[in-house]
CSV table of C-alpha atoms and ligand atoms in Angstrom, one decimal:
chain,number,residue,atom,x,y,z
Z,1,MET,CA,0.0,0.0,0.0
Z,2,ALA,CA,1.0,3.6,-0.6
Z,3,PHE,CA,-0.6,6.8,0.7
Z,4,SER,CA,-1.4,10.1,-0.9
Z,5,ILE,CA,-1.1,13.1,1.5
Z,6,LYS,CA,-2.6,16.4,0.6
Z,7,MET,CA,-2.6,19.8,2.5
Z,8,ARG,CA,-4.6,22.9,1.7
Z,9,ALA,CA,-4.8,26.0,3.8
Z,10,SER,CA,-6.9,29.2,3.6
Z,11,LYS,CA,-7.3,32.5,5.2
Z,12,GLY,CA,-10.7,34.1,4.9
Z,13,ASP,CA,-11.9,32.8,1.5
Z,14,LYS,CA,-8.4,32.9,0.0
Z,15,HIS,CA,-6.4,29.7,-0.6
Z,16,ILE,CA,-2.9,30.5,0.7
Z,17,SER,CA,-1.0,27.2,0.7
Z,18,GLY,CA,-1.2,23.7,-0.7
Z,19,ALA,CA,1.1,20.7,-1.1
Z,20,GLU,CA,0.8,17.0,-1.8
Z,21,THR,CA,2.9,13.9,-2.2
Z,22,ILE,CA,2.7,10.1,-2.4
Z,23,VAL,CA,4.6,8.1,0.2
Z,24,MET,CA,5.4,4.4,0.0
Z,25,GLU,CA,5.6,3.6,3.7
Z,26,LYS,CA,3.0,4.5,6.3
Z,27,GLU,CA,5.9,5.4,8.7
Z,28,ASN,CA,6.6,8.5,6.6
Z,29,ILE,CA,3.1,9.9,7.0
Z,30,GLU,CA,3.6,11.7,10.3
Z,31,ASN,CA,6.8,13.5,9.3
Z,32,ILE,CA,5.4,14.7,6.0
Z,33,THR,CA,2.2,15.8,7.6
Z,34,ALA,CA,4.0,17.7,10.3
Z,35,GLY,CA,6.1,19.5,7.6
Z,36,TYR,CA,3.0,20.5,5.7
Z,37,ILE,CA,1.3,21.9,8.8
Z,38,LYS,CA,4.5,23.9,9.6
Z,39,ARG,CA,4.6,25.2,6.0
Z,40,ALA,CA,1.0,26.4,6.3
Z,41,LEU,CA,1.4,27.9,9.8
Z,42,GLU,CA,4.5,29.9,8.7
Z,43,HIS,CA,2.9,31.3,5.6
Z,44,GLU,CA,4.0,34.9,4.6
Z,45,LEU,CA,0.4,36.0,5.0
Z,46,GLY,CA,0.2,34.8,8.6
Z,47,ALA,CA,-1.3,31.7,10.1
Z,48,PRO,CA,-4.3,30.3,8.1
Z,49,ASP,CA,-7.8,30.1,9.4
Z,50,PHE,CA,-8.2,26.6,8.1
Z,51,ILE,CA,-5.9,23.8,7.3
Z,52,ASN,CA,-7.1,20.6,5.7
Z,53,ILE,CA,-5.0,17.5,5.7
Z,54,LYS,CA,-6.2,14.5,3.7
Z,55,ILE,CA,-4.6,11.1,3.7
Z,56,ASP,CA,-5.8,8.4,1.2
Z,57,LYS,CA,-4.6,4.9,0.9
Z,58,ILE,CA,-3.7,4.0,-2.7
Z,59,ASN,CA,-2.7,0.8,-4.4
Z,60,LYS,CA,1.0,0.7,-5.4
Z,61,LYS,CA,0.0,-1.1,-8.6
Z,62,ASP,CA,-2.2,1.8,-9.6
Z,63,ILE,CA,0.7,4.3,-9.6
Z,64,ILE,CA,2.1,5.4,-13.0
Z,65,TYR,CA,5.7,6.3,-13.1
Z,66,ILE,CA,6.8,8.8,-15.8
Z,67,ASP,CA,9.9,10.8,-16.6
Z,68,ALA,CA,9.6,14.6,-16.1
Z,69,LEU,CA,9.4,16.7,-19.2
Z,70,PRO,CA,12.8,18.2,-20.0
Z,71,ILE,CA,13.1,21.6,-18.4
Z,72,LYS,CA,14.4,24.6,-20.3
Z,73,THR,CA,14.5,28.2,-19.1
Z,74,ILE,CA,14.0,31.0,-21.5
Z,75,ASN,CA,15.1,34.4,-20.1
Z,76,CYS,CA,13.0,37.3,-21.3
Z,77,LYS,CA,13.7,40.9,-20.6
Z,78,ASN,CA,10.1,41.9,-20.1
Z,79,LYS,CA,6.5,40.7,-20.3
Z,80,GLU,CA,6.0,41.6,-23.9
Z,81,ASP,CA,9.0,39.5,-24.9
Z,82,ALA,CA,8.0,36.7,-22.6
Z,83,ARG,CA,4.4,36.6,-24.0
Z,84,ARG,CA,5.7,36.5,-27.5
Z,85,VAL,CA,7.8,33.4,-26.6
Z,86,ALA,CA,4.9,31.7,-24.9
Z,87,LYS,CA,2.6,32.5,-27.9
Z,88,ASN,CA,5.1,31.0,-30.4
Z,89,LEU,CA,5.4,27.8,-28.3
Z,90,LEU,CA,1.6,27.5,-28.2
Z,91,LYS,CA,1.2,28.3,-31.9
Z,92,ASN,CA,3.6,25.5,-32.7
Z,93,GLU,CA,1.0,23.1,-31.1
Z,94,GLY,CA,-1.8,24.4,-33.4
Z,95,ILE,CA,-3.4,26.8,-31.0
Z,96,SER,CA,-4.8,29.9,-32.7
Z,97,ASP,CA,-4.0,33.5,-31.9
Z,98,LYS,CA,-7.5,34.1,-30.8
Z,99,LEU,CA,-7.4,31.2,-28.4
Z,100,ILE,CA,-4.0,32.3,-27.0
Z,101,GLU,CA,-5.4,35.7,-26.3
Z,102,LYS,CA,-8.4,34.2,-24.6
Z,103,SER,CA,-6.1,32.1,-22.4
Z,104,PHE,CA,-3.9,35.0,-21.4
Z,105,LYS,CA,-7.1,36.9,-20.4
Z,106,ILE,CA,-8.2,34.0,-18.2
Z,107,ILE,CA,-4.8,33.8,-16.3
Z,108,ASP,CA,-4.6,37.6,-16.0
Z,109,ASP,CA,-8.1,37.8,-14.6
Z,110,GLY,CA,-7.0,35.2,-11.9
Z,111,GLY,CA,-9.1,34.1,-9.1
Z,112,MET,CA,-9.7,30.4,-10.2
Z,113,ARG,CA,-8.7,27.6,-7.8
Z,114,GLY,CA,-8.3,25.1,-10.7
Z,115,ALA,CA,-7.7,25.4,-14.4
Z,116,PRO,CA,-10.1,25.7,-17.3
Z,117,ILE,CA,-9.9,23.2,-20.1
Z,118,LEU,CA,-10.2,24.7,-23.5
Z,119,ASN,CA,-10.5,22.8,-26.8
Z,120,LEU,CA,-9.1,24.1,-30.0
Z,121,ASN,CA,-12.4,25.8,-30.8
Z,122,GLY,CA,-12.0,27.8,-27.6
Z,123,GLU,CA,-14.8,26.0,-25.8
Z,124,ARG,CA,-14.6,25.5,-22.1
Z,125,LEU,CA,-15.1,21.9,-21.3
Z,126,GLU,CA,-14.9,21.7,-17.5
Z,127,PRO,CA,-18.3,21.3,-15.8
Z,128,ASP,CA,-17.6,23.8,-12.9
Z,129,LYS,CA,-16.5,27.0,-14.6
Z,130,GLU,CA,-15.9,28.8,-11.3
Z,131,ARG,CA,-13.6,26.2,-9.9
Z,132,GLY,CA,-11.9,24.7,-13.0
Z,133,VAL,CA,-10.0,21.4,-12.7
Z,134,ARG,CA,-7.3,20.7,-10.2
Z,135,VAL,CA,-4.6,18.1,-11.0
Z,136,LYS,CA,-4.1,15.9,-8.0
Z,137,ASN,CA,-2.5,12.7,-6.8
Z,138,ILE,CA,1.0,13.6,-8.0
Z,139,SER,CA,4.4,13.4,-6.5
Z,140,THR,CA,8.0,13.9,-7.6
Z,141,THR,CA,10.9,11.6,-6.6
Z,142,GLU,CA,13.5,13.0,-4.2
Z,143,GLU,CA,16.1,12.5,-7.0
Z,144,LEU,CA,14.2,14.7,-9.3
Z,145,LYS,CA,13.7,17.4,-6.7
Z,146,GLU,CA,17.4,17.4,-5.8
Z,147,LYS,CA,18.4,17.5,-9.5
Z,148,ILE,CA,16.2,20.5,-10.1
Z,149,LEU,CA,17.2,22.4,-6.9
Z,150,LYS,CA,21.0,21.5,-6.7
Z,151,ASN,CA,21.7,22.3,-10.4
Z,152,ASN,CA,19.6,25.5,-10.3
Z,153,ILE,CA,17.4,24.2,-13.0
Z,154,GLY,CA,14.4,25.6,-11.2
Z,155,THR,CA,12.9,26.4,-7.8
Z,156,ASP,CA,10.6,24.7,-5.3
Z,157,ARG,CA,7.7,26.0,-7.5
Z,158,THR,CA,9.3,24.3,-10.5
Z,159,VAL,CA,9.3,21.0,-8.6
Z,160,ASP,CA,5.6,21.3,-7.9
Z,161,ALA,CA,4.7,22.5,-11.4
Z,162,ILE,CA,6.8,19.9,-13.3
Z,163,ALA,CA,4.7,17.2,-11.7
Z,164,ILE,CA,1.4,18.8,-12.9
Z,165,ALA,CA,2.8,19.6,-16.4
Z,166,SER,CA,4.3,16.1,-16.9
Z,167,LYS,CA,1.1,14.4,-15.8
Z,168,VAL,CA,-1.2,16.5,-18.0
Z,169,ILE,CA,1.0,16.1,-21.1
Z,170,ASN,CA,1.2,12.4,-20.5
Z,171,LEU,CA,-2.6,12.3,-20.4
Z,172,GLY,CA,-2.9,13.9,-23.8
Z,173,VAL,CA,-3.3,17.5,-23.0
Z,174,ILE,CA,-1.8,19.4,-25.9
Z,175,ALA,CA,-0.3,22.3,-23.9
Z,176,GLU,CA,-0.5,24.1,-20.6
Z,177,LEU,CA,0.0,27.8,-20.0
Z,178,CYS,CA,0.8,28.9,-16.4
Z,179,THR,CA,1.7,31.9,-14.3
Z,180,SER,CA,2.0,31.9,-10.6
Z,181,ASP,CA,-0.6,33.2,-8.2
Z,182,ASN,CA,2.3,34.3,-5.9
Z,183,ASN,CA,2.6,38.1,-6.2
Z,184,SER,CA,6.3,38.3,-6.5
Z,185,TYR,CA,6.9,35.1,-8.6
Z,186,THR,CA,7.0,36.3,-12.2
Z,187,THR,CA,8.4,33.2,-14.0
Z,188,GLY,CA,5.7,31.1,-15.7
Z,189,TYR,CA,5.8,28.3,-18.2
Z,190,VAL,CA,4.4,26.6,-21.2
Z,191,ALA,CA,4.4,22.9,-21.3
Z,192,THR,CA,4.1,20.8,-24.4
Z,193,LYS,CA,5.1,17.3,-25.5
Z,194,ASN,CA,8.5,18.9,-26.3
Z,195,GLY,CA,9.2,20.1,-22.8
Z,196,TYR,CA,8.6,22.4,-19.8
Z,197,PHE,CA,9.6,25.8,-20.9
Z,198,ARG,CA,10.1,28.2,-18.0
Z,199,ILE,CA,9.7,31.8,-19.2
Z,200,THR,CA,10.9,34.6,-17.0
Z,201,ASN,CA,8.7,37.8,-16.7
Z,202,LEU,CA,5.6,36.0,-18.1
Z,203,LYS,CA,3.7,38.3,-15.7
Z,204,GLN,CA,4.6,41.4,-13.7
Z,205,GLU,CA,4.8,41.5,-9.9
Z,206,ASN,CA,1.4,41.8,-8.2
Z,207,GLU,CA,-0.5,40.6,-11.2
Z,208,ASN,CA,-2.8,37.6,-11.0
Z,209,GLY,CA,-1.8,34.1,-12.0
Z,210,GLY,CA,-3.5,31.0,-13.3
Z,211,ARG,CA,-3.2,28.0,-15.6
Z,212,VAL,CA,-5.0,26.8,-18.7
Z,213,PHE,CA,-5.1,23.4,-20.3
Z,214,PHE,CA,-5.6,23.0,-24.1
Z,215,VAL,CA,-7.0,19.8,-25.4
Z,216,LYS,CA,-8.1,18.3,-28.8
Z,217,ASN,CA,-11.7,18.7,-29.9
Z,218,ASP,CA,-12.4,14.9,-29.6
Z,219,THR,CA,-11.2,14.6,-26.0
Z,220,ASN,CA,-13.2,12.4,-23.7
Z,221,ILE,CA,-13.5,15.1,-21.1
Z,222,GLU,CA,-15.1,13.0,-18.2
Z,223,ASP,CA,-12.3,10.4,-18.5
Z,224,LEU,CA,-9.6,13.1,-18.7
Z,225,ILE,CA,-10.9,15.0,-15.6
Z,226,TYR,CA,-11.2,11.8,-13.7
Z,227,LYS,CA,-7.6,10.9,-14.4
Z,228,LEU,CA,-6.3,14.4,-13.9
Z,229,GLU,CA,-7.8,14.4,-10.4
Z,230,ASN,CA,-7.5,10.8,-9.3
Z,231,LYS,CA,-4.9,8.7,-11.2
Z,232,PRO,CA,-1.7,8.6,-9.1
Z,233,TYR,CA,1.5,9.6,-10.8
Z,234,ILE,CA,5.0,9.7,-9.6
Z,235,ILE,CA,7.3,11.9,-11.7
Z,236,LYS,CA,10.9,10.9,-11.8
D,301,PML,C1,9.0,27.8,-12.7
D,301,PML,O1,9.3,26.7,-13.1
D,301,PML,O2,9.8,28.6,-12.1
D,301,PML,C2,7.5,28.3,-12.9
D,301,PML,C3,6.7,27.8,-11.8
D,301,PML,C4,5.3,28.4,-11.9
D,301,PML,C5,4.6,27.8,-10.7
D,301,PML,C6,3.2,28.3,-10.6
D,301,PML,C7,2.8,28.3,-9.2
D,301,PML,O3,3.2,29.1,-8.4
D,301,PML,O4,2.0,27.4,-8.8
C-alpha cells in the first residue's frame, strides 16, 4: 500500500498554501504531515484560518511512473518579450492566436482555484467553470527534486509545477500555460510534448496568475478530468 497526503490552507476565503505527495511507507506519513502543517502555519500572509490534511490509501500497482518533461529556461527581458515566446510555443502546437489571447485573459483575470480546459475551438469543457479542474495525486521523486534544486534548473515551485505539467501532457493535454498566483513570482511556463519551458517575466509583480489546459476537440472530457484528479502519478 502507498498513501497520498494532501494539504490545503486558507485565510478568509483565499487559498494560501497547498502541497501534496505520495509516500510508499506509512511510517513517513507523520513526518510529511508535520512538515505540511508547519509550512501552512508559517505562511507569509500569517497563520491560516483553516488547514485541511487529507490522507488516502492507494494501491501501489495503480501508480504510474513517468519521466519529467525536459526543463528549459528562456530568459526574457520583459513581459512583452515573454508573452511572444509563450505565444510561439503555443502556436507550434496548433493553438490559434484568438485562443491564445483568450487564455492570457483567463490567467490575467486570476481568481480560479483550478484550471479551465479549452478545446481548439475555444470552448470551455470543464463542468464547474468557477472552480476549474485541479490536478491531484501527483508526486516527484526525491532524486528529481534534488536534481532541479541543486543544479539550479528551477525552484521549489518548479518542482511542484513539473509534476502537474508532466502528468497533464502524459494524459494527452496538448499544452499548458501557467503563471504563478504568488505576487512576486513572475516566472511562468508553457508545457508541451517537447518540454517544460520556464519563461521569465511572463507576468509582472502583483499581477494575477493562473493556468489553462488546451485539449483536442475529440477529447473524452469526463475520462480526462477523472484521471487528472485521481490517477496517481510519480514523476521521476
Ligand atoms: C517555474 O518553473 O519557475 C515556474 C513555476 C510556476 C509555478 C506556478 C505556481 O506558483 O504554482
